[in-house]
PDB file of C-alpha atoms in Angstrom:
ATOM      1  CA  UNK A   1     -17.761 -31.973   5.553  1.00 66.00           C
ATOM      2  CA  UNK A   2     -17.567 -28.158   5.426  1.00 86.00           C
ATOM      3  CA  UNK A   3     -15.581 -25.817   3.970  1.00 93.00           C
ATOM      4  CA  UNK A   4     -13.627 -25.012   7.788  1.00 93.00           C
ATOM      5  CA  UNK A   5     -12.893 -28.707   7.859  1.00 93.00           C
ATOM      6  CA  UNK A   6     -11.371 -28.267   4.524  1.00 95.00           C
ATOM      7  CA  UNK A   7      -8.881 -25.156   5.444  1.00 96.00           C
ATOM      8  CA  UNK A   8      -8.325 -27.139   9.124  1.00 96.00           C
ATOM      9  CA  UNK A   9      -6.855 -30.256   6.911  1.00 96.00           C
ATOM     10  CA  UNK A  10      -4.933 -27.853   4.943  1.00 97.00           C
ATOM     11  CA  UNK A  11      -3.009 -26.321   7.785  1.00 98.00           C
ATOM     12  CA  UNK A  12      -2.713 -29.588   9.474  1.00 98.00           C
ATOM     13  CA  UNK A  13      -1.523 -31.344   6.356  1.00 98.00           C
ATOM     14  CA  UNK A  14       0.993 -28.299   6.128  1.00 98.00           C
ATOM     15  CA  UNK A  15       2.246 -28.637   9.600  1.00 98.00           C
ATOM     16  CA  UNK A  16       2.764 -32.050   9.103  1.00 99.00           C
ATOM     17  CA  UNK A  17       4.814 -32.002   6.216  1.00 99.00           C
ATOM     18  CA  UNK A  18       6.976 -29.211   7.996  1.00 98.00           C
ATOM     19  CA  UNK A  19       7.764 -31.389  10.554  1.00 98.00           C
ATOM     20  CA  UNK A  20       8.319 -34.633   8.507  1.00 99.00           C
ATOM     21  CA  UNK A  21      11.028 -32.317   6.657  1.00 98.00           C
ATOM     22  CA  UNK A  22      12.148 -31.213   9.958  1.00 98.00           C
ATOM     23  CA  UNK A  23      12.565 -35.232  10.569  1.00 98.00           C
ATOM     24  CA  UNK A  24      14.258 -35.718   7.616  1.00 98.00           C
ATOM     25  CA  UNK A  25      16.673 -32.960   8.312  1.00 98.00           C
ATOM     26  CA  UNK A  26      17.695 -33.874  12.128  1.00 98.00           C
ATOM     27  CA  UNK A  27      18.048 -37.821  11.226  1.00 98.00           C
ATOM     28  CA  UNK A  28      19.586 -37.876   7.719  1.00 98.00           C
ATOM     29  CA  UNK A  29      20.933 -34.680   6.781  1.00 98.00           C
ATOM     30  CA  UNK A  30      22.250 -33.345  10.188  1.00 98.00           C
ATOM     31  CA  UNK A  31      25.775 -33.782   9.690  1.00 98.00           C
ATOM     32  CA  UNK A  32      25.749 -33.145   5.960  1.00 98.00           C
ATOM     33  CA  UNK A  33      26.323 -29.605   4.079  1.00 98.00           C
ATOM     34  CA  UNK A  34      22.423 -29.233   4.384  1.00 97.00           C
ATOM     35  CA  UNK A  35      21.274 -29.891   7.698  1.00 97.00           C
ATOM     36  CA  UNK A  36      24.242 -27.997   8.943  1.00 98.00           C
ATOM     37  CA  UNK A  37      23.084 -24.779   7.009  1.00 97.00           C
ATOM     38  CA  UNK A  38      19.993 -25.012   8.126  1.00 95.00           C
ATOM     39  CA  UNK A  39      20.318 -25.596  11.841  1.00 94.00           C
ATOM     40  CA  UNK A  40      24.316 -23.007  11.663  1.00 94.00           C
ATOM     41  CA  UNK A  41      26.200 -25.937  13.299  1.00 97.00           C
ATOM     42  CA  UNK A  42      30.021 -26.973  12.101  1.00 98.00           C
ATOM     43  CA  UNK A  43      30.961 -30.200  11.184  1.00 97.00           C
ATOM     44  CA  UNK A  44      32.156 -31.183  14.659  1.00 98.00           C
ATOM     45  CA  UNK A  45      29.236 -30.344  16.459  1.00 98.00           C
ATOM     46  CA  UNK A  46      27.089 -32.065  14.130  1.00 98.00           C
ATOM     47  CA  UNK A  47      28.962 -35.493  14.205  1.00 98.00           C
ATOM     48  CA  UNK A  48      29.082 -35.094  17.885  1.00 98.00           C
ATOM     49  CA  UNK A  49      25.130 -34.460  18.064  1.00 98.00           C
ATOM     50  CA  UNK A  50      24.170 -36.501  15.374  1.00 98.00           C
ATOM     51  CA  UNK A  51      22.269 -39.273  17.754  1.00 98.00           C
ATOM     52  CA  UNK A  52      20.425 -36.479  20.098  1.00 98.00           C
ATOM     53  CA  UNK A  53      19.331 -34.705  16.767  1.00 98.00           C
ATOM     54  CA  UNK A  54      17.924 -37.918  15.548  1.00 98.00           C
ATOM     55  CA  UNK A  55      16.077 -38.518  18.402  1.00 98.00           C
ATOM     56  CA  UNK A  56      14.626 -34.793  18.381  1.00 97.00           C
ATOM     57  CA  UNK A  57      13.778 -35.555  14.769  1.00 98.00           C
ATOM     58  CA  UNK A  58      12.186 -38.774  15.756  1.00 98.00           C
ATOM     59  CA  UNK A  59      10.034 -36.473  18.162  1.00 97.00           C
ATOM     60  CA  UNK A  60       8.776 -34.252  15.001  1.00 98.00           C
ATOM     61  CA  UNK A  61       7.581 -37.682  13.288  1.00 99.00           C
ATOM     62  CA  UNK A  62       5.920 -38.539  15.828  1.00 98.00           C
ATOM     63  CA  UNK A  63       4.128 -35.366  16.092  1.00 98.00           C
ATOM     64  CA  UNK A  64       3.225 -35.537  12.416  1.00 99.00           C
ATOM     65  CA  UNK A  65       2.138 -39.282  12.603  1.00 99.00           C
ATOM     66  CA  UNK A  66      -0.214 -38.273  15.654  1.00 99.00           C
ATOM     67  CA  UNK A  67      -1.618 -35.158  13.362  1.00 98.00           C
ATOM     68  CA  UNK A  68      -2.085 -37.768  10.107  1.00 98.00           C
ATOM     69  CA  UNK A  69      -3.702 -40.488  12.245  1.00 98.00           C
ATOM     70  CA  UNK A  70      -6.243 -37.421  13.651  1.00 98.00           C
ATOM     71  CA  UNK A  71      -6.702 -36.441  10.185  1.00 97.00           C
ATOM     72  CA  UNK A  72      -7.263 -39.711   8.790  1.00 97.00           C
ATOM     73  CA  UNK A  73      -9.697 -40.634  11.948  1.00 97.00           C
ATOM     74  CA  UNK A  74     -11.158 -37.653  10.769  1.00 95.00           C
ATOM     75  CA  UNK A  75     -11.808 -37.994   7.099  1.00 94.00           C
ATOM     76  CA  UNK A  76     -11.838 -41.881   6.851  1.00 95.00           C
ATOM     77  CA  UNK A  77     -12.371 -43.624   9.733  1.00 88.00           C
ATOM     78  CA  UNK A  78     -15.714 -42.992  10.793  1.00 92.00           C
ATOM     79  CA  UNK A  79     -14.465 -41.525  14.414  1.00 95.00           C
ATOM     80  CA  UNK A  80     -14.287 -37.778  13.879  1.00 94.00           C
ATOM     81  CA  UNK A  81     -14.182 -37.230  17.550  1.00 96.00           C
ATOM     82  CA  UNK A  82     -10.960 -39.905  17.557  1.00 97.00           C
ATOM     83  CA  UNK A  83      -9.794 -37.645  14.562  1.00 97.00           C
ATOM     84  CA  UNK A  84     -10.081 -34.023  16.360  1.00 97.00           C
ATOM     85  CA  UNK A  85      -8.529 -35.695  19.891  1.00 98.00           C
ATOM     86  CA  UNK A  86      -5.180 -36.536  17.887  1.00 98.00           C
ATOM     87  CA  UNK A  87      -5.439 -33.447  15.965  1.00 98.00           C
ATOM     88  CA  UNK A  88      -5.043 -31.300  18.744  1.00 98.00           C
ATOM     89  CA  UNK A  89      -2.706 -33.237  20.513  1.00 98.00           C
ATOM     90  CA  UNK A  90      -0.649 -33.269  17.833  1.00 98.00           C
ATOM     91  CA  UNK A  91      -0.985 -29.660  16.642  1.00 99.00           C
ATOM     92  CA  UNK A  92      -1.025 -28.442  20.187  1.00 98.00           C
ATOM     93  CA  UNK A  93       2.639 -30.011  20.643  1.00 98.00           C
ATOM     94  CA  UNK A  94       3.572 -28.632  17.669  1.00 98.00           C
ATOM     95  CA  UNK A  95       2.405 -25.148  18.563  1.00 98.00           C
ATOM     96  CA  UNK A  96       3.760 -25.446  22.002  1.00 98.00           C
ATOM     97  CA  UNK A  97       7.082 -26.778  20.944  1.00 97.00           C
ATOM     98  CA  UNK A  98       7.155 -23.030  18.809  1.00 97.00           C
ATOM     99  CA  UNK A  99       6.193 -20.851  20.547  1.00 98.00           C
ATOM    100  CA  UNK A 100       9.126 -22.555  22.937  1.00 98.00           C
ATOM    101  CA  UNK A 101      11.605 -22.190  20.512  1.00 97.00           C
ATOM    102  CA  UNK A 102      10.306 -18.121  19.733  1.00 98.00           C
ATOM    103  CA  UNK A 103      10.528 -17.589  23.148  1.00 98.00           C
ATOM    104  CA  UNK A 104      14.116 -18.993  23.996  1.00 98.00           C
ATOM    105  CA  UNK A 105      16.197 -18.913  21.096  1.00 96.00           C
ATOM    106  CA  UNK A 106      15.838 -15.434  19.984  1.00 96.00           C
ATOM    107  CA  UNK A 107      17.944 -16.498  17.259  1.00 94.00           C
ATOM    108  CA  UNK A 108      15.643 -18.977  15.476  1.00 94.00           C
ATOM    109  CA  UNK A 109      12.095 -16.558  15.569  1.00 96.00           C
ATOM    110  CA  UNK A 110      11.729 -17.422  11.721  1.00 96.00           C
ATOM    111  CA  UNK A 111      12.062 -20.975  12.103  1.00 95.00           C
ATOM    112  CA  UNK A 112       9.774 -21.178  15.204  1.00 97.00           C
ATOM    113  CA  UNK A 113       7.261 -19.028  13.534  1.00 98.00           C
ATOM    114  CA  UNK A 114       7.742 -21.747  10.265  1.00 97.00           C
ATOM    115  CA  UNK A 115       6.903 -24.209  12.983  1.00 97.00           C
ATOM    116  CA  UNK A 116       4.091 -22.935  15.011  1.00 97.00           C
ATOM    117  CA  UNK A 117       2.106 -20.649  12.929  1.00 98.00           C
ATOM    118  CA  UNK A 118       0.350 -23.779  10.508  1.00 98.00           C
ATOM    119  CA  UNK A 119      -0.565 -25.840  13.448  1.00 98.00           C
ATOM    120  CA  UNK A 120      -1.785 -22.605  15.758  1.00 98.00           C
ATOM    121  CA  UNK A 121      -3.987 -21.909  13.002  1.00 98.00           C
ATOM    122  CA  UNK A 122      -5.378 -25.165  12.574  1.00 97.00           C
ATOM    123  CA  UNK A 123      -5.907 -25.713  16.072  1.00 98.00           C
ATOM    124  CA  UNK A 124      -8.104 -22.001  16.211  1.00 98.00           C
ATOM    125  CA  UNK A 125     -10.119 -23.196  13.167  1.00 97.00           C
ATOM    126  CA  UNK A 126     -10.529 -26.759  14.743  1.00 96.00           C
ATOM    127  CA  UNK A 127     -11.671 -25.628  17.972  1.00 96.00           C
ATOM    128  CA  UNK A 128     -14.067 -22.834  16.106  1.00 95.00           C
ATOM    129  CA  UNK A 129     -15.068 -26.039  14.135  1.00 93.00           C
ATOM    130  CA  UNK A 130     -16.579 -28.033  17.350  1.00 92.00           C
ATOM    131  CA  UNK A 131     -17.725 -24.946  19.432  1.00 90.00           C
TER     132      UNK A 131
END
């Protein structure tokens, strides 16, 4: 494969593990000391949120699983077109789900740029890759 297939892999293997950690952090650490640091939420709003956050985190894994399967369609499967199809719907959500989050929550720019800008990259590198 070339060498843009290698950097696409790397930002899509790095927006996937952000949003595995993001899983992590909305299902098991929401209403601990961590996940309420990182998201600014007290105690009681955490324990009264804790199911809706794990279902938002459950969202991010399955964002990341749809990414991996594209990459491992991709690399090991023998359907590369299969591979870039899940990529970029899994990216693409990813991305869009950002740039959401910038937009709205003026408040949370650095964490929706930590979200969006891995998977926006890979997605323009993908889509220079099969043009």
């Amino acid at each position: 494969m070339s060498t843009l297939a290698s950097v696409v892999t790397v930002f899509a293997f790095v927006s996937i593990a952000i949003h595995v950690y993001i899983w992590i952090l909305e299902t098991f650490l929401w209403t601990k000391p961590r996940g309420r640091n990182t998201f600014g939420t007290t105690e009681e709003f955490a324990e009264a949120s804790k199911e809706m956050a794990a279902n938002q985190g459950l969202y991010n894994l399955m964002l990341a699983w749809i990414a991996a399967t594209g990459l491992l369609a991709f690399w090991v499967g023998g359907l590369p077109q299969v591979g870039i199809a899940l990529m970029f719907a899994g990216l693409g959500s990813m991305a869009v789900a950002g740039i959401y989050l910038f937009a709205t929550s003026p408040d949370k720019r650095k964490p929706a740029l930590i979200q969006c800008v891995p998977p926006i990259l890979s997605l323009v590198l993908l889509f220079t890759m099969v043009s």
